[in-house]
Amino acid sequence: MNDRGYHTIWDITGASARLLSNEKILHRFFLTALQASGFTVISDMIHKFSSGGEGVTGIFLLSESHLSYHTYPERGYISIDVYTCGKNNQSINDGISAFFGADVQVNRRTL
């Protein structure tokens, strides 16, 4: 383990409202991507909103830190926050890019 934190914040627009309101697909994607990237998922929580929008909020507690996301399907928008301690998060970032594809607009910042 190195002594560095890796923090990447994503703002993605133009994503499918159908995808952004499907908590099962989103959960499966993030869980699979985290595991494939070698992160250790300790716990997770997902909430599907039923009034005031059809959005989804999810969080994965990792032994290395966390990944959280919030969707706004009515605006085609998802916010994703990935923070890892001591392990580079590039592999999960690559997975997120591939999952949402080239047809979306991405503002990604790594701190």
PDB file of N, CA and C in Angstrom:
ATOM      1  N   MET A   1       0.833  -1.185   0.000  1.00  0.00           N
ATOM      2  CA  MET A   1       0.000   0.000   0.000  1.00  0.00           C
ATOM      3  C   MET A   1       0.876   1.246   0.000  1.00  0.00           C
ATOM      4  N   ASN A   2       0.496   2.228  -0.828  1.00  0.00           N
ATOM      5  CA  ASN A   2       1.208   3.501  -0.769  1.00  0.00           C
ATOM      6  C   ASN A   2       0.414   4.474   0.107  1.00  0.00           C
ATOM      7  N   ASP A   3       0.990   5.614   0.408  1.00  0.00           N
ATOM      8  CA  ASP A   3       0.367   6.582   1.306  1.00  0.00           C
ATOM      9  C   ASP A   3      -0.335   7.689   0.544  1.00  0.00           C
ATOM     10  N   ARG A   4      -1.041   7.332  -0.489  1.00  0.00           N
ATOM     11  CA  ARG A   4      -1.706   8.334  -1.308  1.00  0.00           C
ATOM     12  C   ARG A   4      -3.171   7.982  -1.472  1.00  0.00           C
ATOM     13  N   GLY A   5      -4.033   9.000  -1.448  1.00  0.00           N
ATOM     14  CA  GLY A   5      -5.443   8.816  -1.765  1.00  0.00           C
ATOM     15  C   GLY A   5      -5.698   9.201  -3.207  1.00  0.00           C
ATOM     16  N   TYR A   6      -6.609   8.519  -3.849  1.00  0.00           N
ATOM     17  CA  TYR A   6      -6.990   8.788  -5.240  1.00  0.00           C
ATOM     18  C   TYR A   6      -8.481   9.115  -5.244  1.00  0.00           C
ATOM     19  N   HIS A   7      -8.825  10.327  -5.670  1.00  0.00           N
ATOM     20  CA  HIS A   7     -10.207  10.777  -5.615  1.00  0.00           C
ATOM     21  C   HIS A   7     -10.633  11.254  -6.995  1.00  0.00           C
ATOM     22  N   THR A   8     -11.630  10.594  -7.565  1.00  0.00           N
ATOM     23  CA  THR A   8     -12.143  10.973  -8.873  1.00  0.00           C
ATOM     24  C   THR A   8     -13.634  11.260  -8.755  1.00  0.00           C
ATOM     25  N   ILE A   9     -14.037  12.406  -9.291  1.00  0.00           N
ATOM     26  CA  ILE A   9     -15.432  12.836  -9.284  1.00  0.00           C
ATOM     27  C   ILE A   9     -15.888  12.918 -10.734  1.00  0.00           C
ATOM     28  N   TRP A  10     -17.030  12.301 -11.006  1.00  0.00           N
ATOM     29  CA  TRP A  10     -17.595  12.247 -12.346  1.00  0.00           C
ATOM     30  C   TRP A  10     -18.923  13.004 -12.393  1.00  0.00           C
ATOM     31  N   ASP A  11     -19.131  13.782 -13.434  1.00  0.00           N
ATOM     32  CA  ASP A  11     -20.440  14.323 -13.801  1.00  0.00           C
ATOM     33  C   ASP A  11     -20.677  13.857 -15.227  1.00  0.00           C
ATOM     34  N   ILE A  12     -21.688  13.014 -15.396  1.00  0.00           N
ATOM     35  CA  ILE A  12     -21.995  12.458 -16.717  1.00  0.00           C
ATOM     36  C   ILE A  12     -23.395  12.915 -17.103  1.00  0.00           C
ATOM     37  N   THR A  13     -23.512  13.508 -18.291  1.00  0.00           N
ATOM     38  CA  THR A  13     -24.817  13.915 -18.822  1.00  0.00           C
ATOM     39  C   THR A  13     -25.044  13.235 -20.165  1.00  0.00           C
ATOM     40  N   GLY A  14     -26.304  13.149 -20.534  1.00  0.00           N
ATOM     41  CA  GLY A  14     -26.661  12.514 -21.799  1.00  0.00           C
ATOM     42  C   GLY A  14     -26.839  11.011 -21.689  1.00  0.00           C
ATOM     43  N   ALA A  15     -26.859  10.487 -20.463  1.00  0.00           N
ATOM     44  CA  ALA A  15     -27.045   9.049 -20.255  1.00  0.00           C
ATOM     45  C   ALA A  15     -28.528   8.695 -20.374  1.00  0.00           C
ATOM     46  N   SER A  16     -28.795   7.446 -20.654  1.00  0.00           N
ATOM     47  CA  SER A  16     -30.152   6.952 -20.830  1.00  0.00           C
ATOM     48  C   SER A  16     -30.944   7.042 -19.526  1.00  0.00           C
ATOM     49  N   ALA A  17     -32.131   7.655 -19.595  1.00  0.00           N
ATOM     50  CA  ALA A  17     -33.014   7.734 -18.425  1.00  0.00           C
ATOM     51  C   ALA A  17     -33.409   6.340 -17.960  1.00  0.00           C
ATOM     52  N   ARG A  18     -33.584   5.460 -18.892  1.00  0.00           N
ATOM     53  CA  ARG A  18     -33.948   4.072 -18.544  1.00  0.00           C
ATOM     54  C   ARG A  18     -32.845   3.403 -17.712  1.00  0.00           C
ATOM     55  N   LEU A  19     -31.606   3.587 -18.126  1.00  0.00           N
ATOM     56  CA  LEU A  19     -30.471   3.039 -17.381  1.00  0.00           C
ATOM     57  C   LEU A  19     -30.364   3.693 -16.003  1.00  0.00           C
ATOM     58  N   LEU A  20     -30.474   5.006 -15.964  1.00  0.00           N
ATOM     59  CA  LEU A  20     -30.274   5.746 -14.718  1.00  0.00           C
ATOM     60  C   LEU A  20     -31.381   5.512 -13.686  1.00  0.00           C
ATOM     61  N   SER A  21     -32.484   4.935 -14.092  1.00  0.00           N
ATOM     62  CA  SER A  21     -33.559   4.637 -13.139  1.00  0.00           C
ATOM     63  C   SER A  21     -33.599   3.152 -12.771  1.00  0.00           C
ATOM     64  N   ASN A  22     -32.672   2.372 -13.316  1.00  0.00           N
ATOM     65  CA  ASN A  22     -32.662   0.925 -13.063  1.00  0.00           C
ATOM     66  C   ASN A  22     -31.628   0.579 -11.994  1.00  0.00           C
ATOM     67  N   GLU A  23     -32.099   0.482 -10.754  1.00  0.00           N
ATOM     68  CA  GLU A  23     -31.183   0.239  -9.634  1.00  0.00           C
ATOM     69  C   GLU A  23     -30.481  -1.106  -9.728  1.00  0.00           C
ATOM     70  N   LYS A  24     -31.116  -2.107 -10.316  1.00  0.00           N
ATOM     71  CA  LYS A  24     -30.498  -3.433 -10.401  1.00  0.00           C
ATOM     72  C   LYS A  24     -29.317  -3.445 -11.370  1.00  0.00           C
ATOM     73  N   ILE A  25     -29.481  -2.847 -12.528  1.00  0.00           N
ATOM     74  CA  ILE A  25     -28.388  -2.798 -13.507  1.00  0.00           C
ATOM     75  C   ILE A  25     -27.223  -1.974 -12.964  1.00  0.00           C
ATOM     76  N   LEU A  26     -27.528  -0.823 -12.363  1.00  0.00           N
ATOM     77  CA  LEU A  26     -26.467   0.019 -11.818  1.00  0.00           C
ATOM     78  C   LEU A  26     -25.714  -0.692 -10.703  1.00  0.00           C
ATOM     79  N   HIS A  27     -26.444  -1.327  -9.789  1.00  0.00           N
ATOM     80  CA  HIS A  27     -25.798  -2.039  -8.688  1.00  0.00           C
ATOM     81  C   HIS A  27     -24.898  -3.154  -9.209  1.00  0.00           C
ATOM     82  N   ARG A  28     -25.405  -3.932 -10.144  1.00  0.00           N
ATOM     83  CA  ARG A  28     -24.630  -5.044 -10.701  1.00  0.00           C
ATOM     84  C   ARG A  28     -23.374  -4.524 -11.401  1.00  0.00           C
ATOM     85  N   PHE A  29     -23.524  -3.446 -12.174  1.00  0.00           N
ATOM     86  CA  PHE A  29     -22.355  -2.887 -12.855  1.00  0.00           C
ATOM     87  C   PHE A  29     -21.297  -2.446 -11.855  1.00  0.00           C
ATOM     88  N   PHE A  30     -21.668  -1.593 -10.896  1.00  0.00           N
ATOM     89  CA  PHE A  30     -20.672  -1.064  -9.970  1.00  0.00           C
ATOM     90  C   PHE A  30     -20.047  -2.167  -9.127  1.00  0.00           C
ATOM     91  N   LEU A  31     -20.839  -3.108  -8.655  1.00  0.00           N
ATOM     92  CA  LEU A  31     -20.303  -4.211  -7.856  1.00  0.00           C
ATOM     93  C   LEU A  31     -19.306  -5.035  -8.672  1.00  0.00           C
ATOM     94  N   THR A  32     -19.682  -5.407  -9.867  1.00  0.00           N
ATOM     95  CA  THR A  32     -18.816  -6.211 -10.737  1.00  0.00           C
ATOM     96  C   THR A  32     -17.543  -5.450 -11.100  1.00  0.00           C
ATOM     97  N   ALA A  33     -17.678  -4.164 -11.413  1.00  0.00           N
ATOM     98  CA  ALA A  33     -16.512  -3.358 -11.790  1.00  0.00           C
ATOM     99  C   ALA A  33     -15.550  -3.193 -10.618  1.00  0.00           C
ATOM    100  N   LEU A  34     -16.088  -2.983  -9.430  1.00  0.00           N
ATOM    101  CA  LEU A  34     -15.220  -2.862  -8.254  1.00  0.00           C
ATOM    102  C   LEU A  34     -14.471  -4.164  -7.990  1.00  0.00           C
ATOM    103  N   GLN A  35     -15.186  -5.264  -8.039  1.00  0.00           N
ATOM    104  CA  GLN A  35     -14.554  -6.561  -7.791  1.00  0.00           C
ATOM    105  C   GLN A  35     -13.514  -6.879  -8.858  1.00  0.00           C
ATOM    106  N   ALA A  36     -13.841  -6.617 -10.128  1.00  0.00           N
ATOM    107  CA  ALA A  36     -12.898  -6.876 -11.219  1.00  0.00           C
ATOM    108  C   ALA A  36     -11.654  -5.996 -11.113  1.00  0.00           C
ATOM    109  N   SER A  37     -11.797  -4.838 -10.477  1.00  0.00           N
ATOM    110  CA  SER A  37     -10.672  -3.921 -10.300  1.00  0.00           C
ATOM    111  C   SER A  37      -9.853  -4.243  -9.055  1.00  0.00           C
ATOM    112  N   GLY A  38     -10.253  -5.286  -8.330  1.00  0.00           N
ATOM    113  CA  GLY A  38      -9.486  -5.726  -7.173  1.00  0.00           C
ATOM    114  C   GLY A  38      -9.818  -5.024  -5.871  1.00  0.00           C
ATOM    115  N   PHE A  39     -10.934  -4.287  -5.829  1.00  0.00           N
ATOM    116  CA  PHE A  39     -11.337  -3.628  -4.595  1.00  0.00           C
ATOM    117  C   PHE A  39     -12.158  -4.588  -3.736  1.00  0.00           C
ATOM    118  N   THR A  40     -12.116  -4.366  -2.436  1.00  0.00           N
ATOM    119  CA  THR A  40     -12.807  -5.231  -1.481  1.00  0.00           C
ATOM    120  C   THR A  40     -14.064  -4.523  -0.994  1.00  0.00           C
ATOM    121  N   VAL A  41     -15.234  -5.033  -1.403  1.00  0.00           N
ATOM    122  CA  VAL A  41     -16.511  -4.446  -0.998  1.00  0.00           C
ATOM    123  C   VAL A  41     -16.877  -5.002   0.378  1.00  0.00           C
ATOM    124  N   ILE A  42     -17.024  -4.105   1.344  1.00  0.00           N
ATOM    125  CA  ILE A  42     -17.418  -4.493   2.697  1.00  0.00           C
ATOM    126  C   ILE A  42     -18.936  -4.509   2.821  1.00  0.00           C
ATOM    127  N   SER A  43     -19.573  -3.480   2.250  1.00  0.00           N
ATOM    128  CA  SER A  43     -21.026  -3.362   2.341  1.00  0.00           C
ATOM    129  C   SER A  43     -21.507  -2.446   1.229  1.00  0.00           C
ATOM    130  N   ASP A  44     -22.803  -2.459   0.982  1.00  0.00           N
ATOM    131  CA  ASP A  44     -23.380  -1.549   0.009  1.00  0.00           C
ATOM    132  C   ASP A  44     -24.818  -1.224   0.391  1.00  0.00           C
ATOM    133  N   MET A  45     -25.301  -0.115  -0.149  1.00  0.00           N
ATOM    134  CA  MET A  45     -26.674   0.308   0.081  1.00  0.00           C
ATOM    135  C   MET A  45     -27.165   1.023  -1.167  1.00  0.00           C
ATOM    136  N   ILE A  46     -28.401   0.736  -1.540  1.00  0.00           N
ATOM    137  CA  ILE A  46     -28.997   1.358  -2.713  1.00  0.00           C
ATOM    138  C   ILE A  46     -30.390   1.836  -2.335  1.00  0.00           C
ATOM    139  N   HIS A  47     -30.744   3.020  -2.819  1.00  0.00           N
ATOM    140  CA  HIS A  47     -32.090   3.536  -2.599  1.00  0.00           C
ATOM    141  C   HIS A  47     -32.665   3.983  -3.934  1.00  0.00           C
ATOM    142  N   LYS A  48     -33.852   3.482  -4.258  1.00  0.00           N
ATOM    143  CA  LYS A  48     -34.577   3.860  -5.478  1.00  0.00           C
ATOM    144  C   LYS A  48     -35.668   4.835  -5.068  1.00  0.00           C
ATOM    145  N   PHE A  49     -35.627   6.022  -5.597  1.00  0.00           N
ATOM    146  CA  PHE A  49     -36.639   7.026  -5.274  1.00  0.00           C
ATOM    147  C   PHE A  49     -37.916   6.742  -6.038  1.00  0.00           C
ATOM    148  N   SER A  50     -39.048   6.924  -5.371  1.00  0.00           N
ATOM    149  CA  SER A  50     -40.332   6.645  -6.026  1.00  0.00           C
ATOM    150  C   SER A  50     -41.208   7.887  -6.115  1.00  0.00           C
ATOM    151  N   SER A  51     -40.849   8.938  -5.411  1.00  0.00           N
ATOM    152  CA  SER A  51     -41.607  10.183  -5.542  1.00  0.00           C
ATOM    153  C   SER A  51     -40.623  11.312  -5.783  1.00  0.00           C
ATOM    154  N   GLY A  52     -41.013  12.231  -6.626  1.00  0.00           N
ATOM    155  CA  GLY A  52     -40.127  13.337  -6.941  1.00  0.00           C
ATOM    156  C   GLY A  52     -39.019  12.967  -7.903  1.00  0.00           C
ATOM    157  N   GLY A  53     -39.214  11.913  -8.654  1.00  0.00           N
ATOM    158  CA  GLY A  53     -38.206  11.461  -9.610  1.00  0.00           C
ATOM    159  C   GLY A  53     -38.013   9.961  -9.490  1.00  0.00           C
ATOM    160  N   GLU A  54     -37.301   9.405 -10.423  1.00  0.00           N
ATOM    161  CA  GLU A  54     -37.066   7.957 -10.454  1.00  0.00           C
ATOM    162  C   GLU A  54     -35.599   7.636 -10.230  1.00  0.00           C
ATOM    163  N   GLY A  55     -34.871   8.521  -9.573  1.00  0.00           N
ATOM    164  CA  GLY A  55     -33.441   8.380  -9.404  1.00  0.00           C
ATOM    165  C   GLY A  55     -33.027   7.258  -8.472  1.00  0.00           C
ATOM    166  N   VAL A  56     -31.748   7.008  -8.474  1.00  0.00           N
ATOM    167  CA  VAL A  56     -31.144   5.962  -7.658  1.00  0.00           C
ATOM    168  C   VAL A  56     -29.917   6.564  -6.967  1.00  0.00           C
ATOM    169  N   THR A  57     -29.749   6.232  -5.697  1.00  0.00           N
ATOM    170  CA  THR A  57     -28.544   6.582  -4.955  1.00  0.00           C
ATOM    171  C   THR A  57     -27.931   5.295  -4.443  1.00  0.00           C
ATOM    172  N   GLY A  58     -26.630   5.156  -4.601  1.00  0.00           N
ATOM    173  CA  GLY A  58     -25.953   3.956  -4.122  1.00  0.00           C
ATOM    174  C   GLY A  58     -24.605   4.290  -3.525  1.00  0.00           C
ATOM    175  N   ILE A  59     -24.198   3.460  -2.588  1.00  0.00           N
ATOM    176  CA  ILE A  59     -22.877   3.613  -1.992  1.00  0.00           C
ATOM    177  C   ILE A  59     -22.279   2.243  -1.734  1.00  0.00           C
ATOM    178  N   PHE A  60     -20.998   2.132  -2.006  1.00  0.00           N
ATOM    179  CA  PHE A  60     -20.242   0.922  -1.719  1.00  0.00           C
ATOM    180  C   PHE A  60     -19.156   1.296  -0.725  1.00  0.00           C
ATOM    181  N   LEU A  61     -19.175   0.654   0.421  1.00  0.00           N
ATOM    182  CA  LEU A  61     -18.124   0.818   1.411  1.00  0.00           C
ATOM    183  C   LEU A  61     -17.032  -0.185   1.070  1.00  0.00           C
ATOM    184  N   LEU A  62     -15.834   0.324   0.843  1.00  0.00           N
ATOM    185  CA  LEU A  62     -14.700  -0.513   0.452  1.00  0.00           C
ATOM    186  C   LEU A  62     -13.689  -0.552   1.581  1.00  0.00           C
ATOM    187  N   SER A  63     -12.931  -1.613   1.661  1.00  0.00           N
ATOM    188  CA  SER A  63     -11.833  -1.602   2.628  1.00  0.00           C
ATOM    189  C   SER A  63     -10.840  -0.512   2.242  1.00  0.00           C
ATOM    190  N   GLU A  64     -10.828  -0.134   0.962  1.00  0.00           N
ATOM    191  CA  GLU A  64      -9.947   0.920   0.461  1.00  0.00           C
ATOM    192  C   GLU A  64     -10.592   2.307   0.533  1.00  0.00           C
ATOM    193  N   SER A  65     -11.881   2.430   0.790  1.00  0.00           N
ATOM    194  CA  SER A  65     -12.635   3.668   1.022  1.00  0.00           C
ATOM    195  C   SER A  65     -14.058   3.542   0.510  1.00  0.00           C
ATOM    196  N   HIS A  66     -14.434   4.235  -0.628  1.00  0.00           N
ATOM    197  CA  HIS A  66     -15.835   4.190  -1.051  1.00  0.00           C
ATOM    198  C   HIS A  66     -16.028   4.538  -2.533  1.00  0.00           C
ATOM    199  N   LEU A  67     -17.217   4.169  -3.015  1.00  0.00           N
ATOM    200  CA  LEU A  67     -17.738   4.634  -4.299  1.00  0.00           C
ATOM    201  C   LEU A  67     -19.198   4.981  -4.043  1.00  0.00           C
ATOM    202  N   SER A  68     -19.620   6.157  -4.475  1.00  0.00           N
ATOM    203  CA  SER A  68     -21.035   6.522  -4.351  1.00  0.00           C
ATOM    204  C   SER A  68     -21.520   7.103  -5.674  1.00  0.00           C
ATOM    205  N   TYR A  69     -22.839   7.036  -5.880  1.00  0.00           N
ATOM    206  CA  TYR A  69     -23.422   7.614  -7.092  1.00  0.00           C
ATOM    207  C   TYR A  69     -24.849   8.077  -6.826  1.00  0.00           C
ATOM    208  N   HIS A  70     -25.266   9.058  -7.617  1.00  0.00           N
ATOM    209  CA  HIS A  70     -26.606   9.628  -7.523  1.00  0.00           C
ATOM    210  C   HIS A  70     -27.078   9.887  -8.951  1.00  0.00           C
ATOM    211  N   THR A  71     -28.266   9.404  -9.294  1.00  0.00           N
ATOM    212  CA  THR A  71     -28.764   9.602 -10.655  1.00  0.00           C
ATOM    213  C   THR A  71     -29.981  10.525 -10.670  1.00  0.00           C
ATOM    214  N   TYR A  72     -30.106  11.226 -11.772  1.00  0.00           N
ATOM    215  CA  TYR A  72     -31.244  12.099 -12.054  1.00  0.00           C
ATOM    216  C   TYR A  72     -31.701  11.765 -13.473  1.00  0.00           C
ATOM    217  N   PRO A  73     -32.477  10.688 -13.612  1.00  0.00           N
ATOM    218  CA  PRO A  73     -32.847  10.219 -14.958  1.00  0.00           C
ATOM    219  C   PRO A  73     -33.574  11.268 -15.796  1.00  0.00           C
ATOM    220  N   GLU A  74     -34.380  12.090 -15.139  1.00  0.00           N
ATOM    221  CA  GLU A  74     -35.137  13.105 -15.878  1.00  0.00           C
ATOM    222  C   GLU A  74     -34.220  14.126 -16.537  1.00  0.00           C
ATOM    223  N   ARG A  75     -32.964  14.205 -16.088  1.00  0.00           N
ATOM    224  CA  ARG A  75     -31.978  15.102 -16.680  1.00  0.00           C
ATOM    225  C   ARG A  75     -30.856  14.351 -17.389  1.00  0.00           C
ATOM    226  N   GLY A  76     -30.910  13.014 -17.390  1.00  0.00           N
ATOM    227  CA  GLY A  76     -29.861  12.216 -18.035  1.00  0.00           C
ATOM    228  C   GLY A  76     -28.525  12.339 -17.334  1.00  0.00           C
ATOM    229  N   TYR A  77     -28.556  12.574 -16.013  1.00  0.00           N
ATOM    230  CA  TYR A  77     -27.353  12.921 -15.263  1.00  0.00           C
ATOM    231  C   TYR A  77     -27.057  11.900 -14.168  1.00  0.00           C
ATOM    232  N   ILE A  78     -25.756  11.570 -14.009  1.00  0.00           N
ATOM    233  CA  ILE A  78     -25.279  10.764 -12.897  1.00  0.00           C
ATOM    234  C   ILE A  78     -24.006  11.405 -12.349  1.00  0.00           C
ATOM    235  N   SER A  79     -23.934  11.476 -11.032  1.00  0.00           N
ATOM    236  CA  SER A  79     -22.743  11.937 -10.336  1.00  0.00           C
ATOM    237  C   SER A  79     -22.123  10.717  -9.660  1.00  0.00           C
ATOM    238  N   ILE A  80     -20.824  10.536  -9.839  1.00  0.00           N
ATOM    239  CA  ILE A  80     -20.112   9.387  -9.262  1.00  0.00           C
ATOM    240  C   ILE A  80     -18.892   9.917  -8.515  1.00  0.00           C
ATOM    241  N   ASP A  81     -18.681   9.379  -7.314  1.00  0.00           N
ATOM    242  CA  ASP A  81     -17.551   9.765  -6.478  1.00  0.00           C
ATOM    243  C   ASP A  81     -16.786   8.494  -6.116  1.00  0.00           C
ATOM    244  N   VAL A  82     -15.517   8.436  -6.517  1.00  0.00           N
ATOM    245  CA  VAL A  82     -14.678   7.274  -6.221  1.00  0.00           C
ATOM    246  C   VAL A  82     -13.471   7.757  -5.425  1.00  0.00           C
ATOM    247  N   TYR A  83     -13.328   7.266  -4.211  1.00  0.00           N
ATOM    248  CA  TYR A  83     -12.160   7.607  -3.401  1.00  0.00           C
ATOM    249  C   TYR A  83     -11.519   6.323  -2.907  1.00  0.00           C
ATOM    250  N   THR A  84     -10.219   6.201  -3.115  1.00  0.00           N
ATOM    251  CA  THR A  84      -9.500   5.015  -2.650  1.00  0.00           C
ATOM    252  C   THR A  84      -8.236   5.449  -1.920  1.00  0.00           C
ATOM    253  N   CYS A  85      -7.924   4.744  -0.875  1.00  0.00           N
ATOM    254  CA  CYS A  85      -6.722   4.997  -0.071  1.00  0.00           C
ATOM    255  C   CYS A  85      -5.679   3.945  -0.405  1.00  0.00           C
ATOM    256  N   GLY A  86      -4.528   4.387  -0.846  1.00  0.00           N
ATOM    257  CA  GLY A  86      -3.410   3.481  -1.035  1.00  0.00           C
ATOM    258  C   GLY A  86      -3.482   2.586  -2.251  1.00  0.00           C
ATOM    259  N   LYS A  87      -4.526   2.737  -3.079  1.00  0.00           N
ATOM    260  CA  LYS A  87      -4.638   1.913  -4.283  1.00  0.00           C
ATOM    261  C   LYS A  87      -5.175   2.784  -5.405  1.00  0.00           C
ATOM    262  N   ASN A  88      -4.459   2.848  -6.498  1.00  0.00           N
ATOM    263  CA  ASN A  88      -4.867   3.633  -7.649  1.00  0.00           C
ATOM    264  C   ASN A  88      -6.249   3.200  -8.127  1.00  0.00           C
ATOM    265  N   ASN A  89      -7.108   4.184  -8.451  1.00  0.00           N
ATOM    266  CA  ASN A  89      -8.464   3.866  -8.890  1.00  0.00           C
ATOM    267  C   ASN A  89      -8.639   3.889 -10.406  1.00  0.00           C
ATOM    268  N   GLN A  90      -7.545   3.859 -11.162  1.00  0.00           N
ATOM    269  CA  GLN A  90      -7.632   3.952 -12.619  1.00  0.00           C
ATOM    270  C   GLN A  90      -8.453   2.826 -13.238  1.00  0.00           C
ATOM    271  N   SER A  91      -8.358   1.622 -12.719  1.00  0.00           N
ATOM    272  CA  SER A  91      -9.079   0.496 -13.323  1.00  0.00           C
ATOM    273  C   SER A  91     -10.590   0.663 -13.195  1.00  0.00           C
ATOM    274  N   ILE A  92     -11.077   1.160 -12.060  1.00  0.00           N
ATOM    275  CA  ILE A  92     -12.524   1.391 -11.937  1.00  0.00           C
ATOM    276  C   ILE A  92     -12.938   2.566 -12.824  1.00  0.00           C
ATOM    277  N   ASN A  93     -12.072   3.571 -12.956  1.00  0.00           N
ATOM    278  CA  ASN A  93     -12.379   4.691 -13.844  1.00  0.00           C
ATOM    279  C   ASN A  93     -12.503   4.222 -15.295  1.00  0.00           C
ATOM    280  N   ASP A  94     -11.624   3.323 -15.702  1.00  0.00           N
ATOM    281  CA  ASP A  94     -11.712   2.769 -17.060  1.00  0.00           C
ATOM    282  C   ASP A  94     -13.026   2.014 -17.253  1.00  0.00           C
ATOM    283  N   GLY A  95     -13.434   1.275 -16.236  1.00  0.00           N
ATOM    284  CA  GLY A  95     -14.693   0.535 -16.308  1.00  0.00           C
ATOM    285  C   GLY A  95     -15.895   1.447 -16.420  1.00  0.00           C
ATOM    286  N   ILE A  96     -15.901   2.542 -15.680  1.00  0.00           N
ATOM    287  CA  ILE A  96     -17.000   3.505 -15.756  1.00  0.00           C
ATOM    288  C   ILE A  96     -17.072   4.115 -17.149  1.00  0.00           C
ATOM    289  N   SER A  97     -15.933   4.508 -17.689  1.00  0.00           N
ATOM    290  CA  SER A  97     -15.908   5.075 -19.044  1.00  0.00           C
ATOM    291  C   SER A  97     -16.480   4.107 -20.068  1.00  0.00           C
ATOM    292  N   ALA A  98     -16.076   2.862 -19.988  1.00  0.00           N
ATOM    293  CA  ALA A  98     -16.547   1.850 -20.942  1.00  0.00           C
ATOM    294  C   ALA A  98     -18.047   1.598 -20.788  1.00  0.00           C
ATOM    295  N   PHE A  99     -18.537   1.554 -19.558  1.00  0.00           N
ATOM    296  CA  PHE A  99     -19.956   1.260 -19.305  1.00  0.00           C
ATOM    297  C   PHE A  99     -20.868   2.334 -19.887  1.00  0.00           C
ATOM    298  N   PHE A 100     -20.532   3.604 -19.696  1.00  0.00           N
ATOM    299  CA  PHE A 100     -21.409   4.679 -20.168  1.00  0.00           C
ATOM    300  C   PHE A 100     -21.175   5.014 -21.635  1.00  0.00           C
ATOM    301  N   GLY A 101     -20.035   4.645 -22.192  1.00  0.00           N
ATOM    302  CA  GLY A 101     -19.797   4.767 -23.625  1.00  0.00           C
ATOM    303  C   GLY A 101     -19.455   6.171 -24.093  1.00  0.00           C
ATOM    304  N   ALA A 102     -19.360   6.289 -25.397  1.00  0.00           N
ATOM    305  CA  ALA A 102     -18.890   7.525 -26.029  1.00  0.00           C
ATOM    306  C   ALA A 102     -20.009   8.522 -26.301  1.00  0.00           C
ATOM    307  N   ASP A 103     -21.268   8.123 -26.125  1.00  0.00           N
ATOM    308  CA  ASP A 103     -22.382   8.999 -26.466  1.00  0.00           C
ATOM    309  C   ASP A 103     -22.782   9.941 -25.338  1.00  0.00           C
ATOM    310  N   VAL A 104     -22.056   9.929 -24.230  1.00  0.00           N
ATOM    311  CA  VAL A 104     -22.365  10.814 -23.112  1.00  0.00           C
ATOM    312  C   VAL A 104     -21.302  11.907 -22.996  1.00  0.00           C
ATOM    313  N   GLN A 105     -21.634  12.948 -22.270  1.00  0.00           N
ATOM    314  CA  GLN A 105     -20.673  14.012 -22.001  1.00  0.00           C
ATOM    315  C   GLN A 105     -20.136  13.763 -20.584  1.00  0.00           C
ATOM    316  N   VAL A 106     -18.818  13.787 -20.453  1.00  0.00           N
ATOM    317  CA  VAL A 106     -18.178  13.462 -19.187  1.00  0.00           C
ATOM    318  C   VAL A 106     -17.313  14.621 -18.721  1.00  0.00           C
ATOM    319  N   ASN A 107     -17.521  14.998 -17.471  1.00  0.00           N
ATOM    320  CA  ASN A 107     -16.618  15.915 -16.786  1.00  0.00           C
ATOM    321  C   ASN A 107     -16.030  15.105 -15.623  1.00  0.00           C
ATOM    322  N   ARG A 108     -14.769  14.737 -15.732  1.00  0.00           N
ATOM    323  CA  ARG A 108     -14.104  13.903 -14.747  1.00  0.00           C
ATOM    324  C   ARG A 108     -12.927  14.653 -14.160  1.00  0.00           C
ATOM    325  N   ARG A 109     -12.886  14.706 -12.834  1.00  0.00           N
ATOM    326  CA  ARG A 109     -11.803  15.396 -12.142  1.00  0.00           C
ATOM    327  C   ARG A 109     -11.170  14.432 -11.159  1.00  0.00           C
ATOM    328  N   THR A 110      -9.865  14.348 -11.204  1.00  0.00           N
ATOM    329  CA  THR A 110      -9.132  13.541 -10.245  1.00  0.00           C
ATOM    330  C   THR A 110      -8.326  14.469  -9.377  1.00  0.00           C
ATOM    331  N   LEU A 111      -8.486  14.312  -8.083  1.00  0.00           N
ATOM    332  CA  LEU A 111      -7.814  15.190  -7.116  1.00  0.00           C
ATOM    333  C   LEU A 111      -6.619  14.475  -6.529  1.00  0.00           C
TER     334      LEU A 111
END
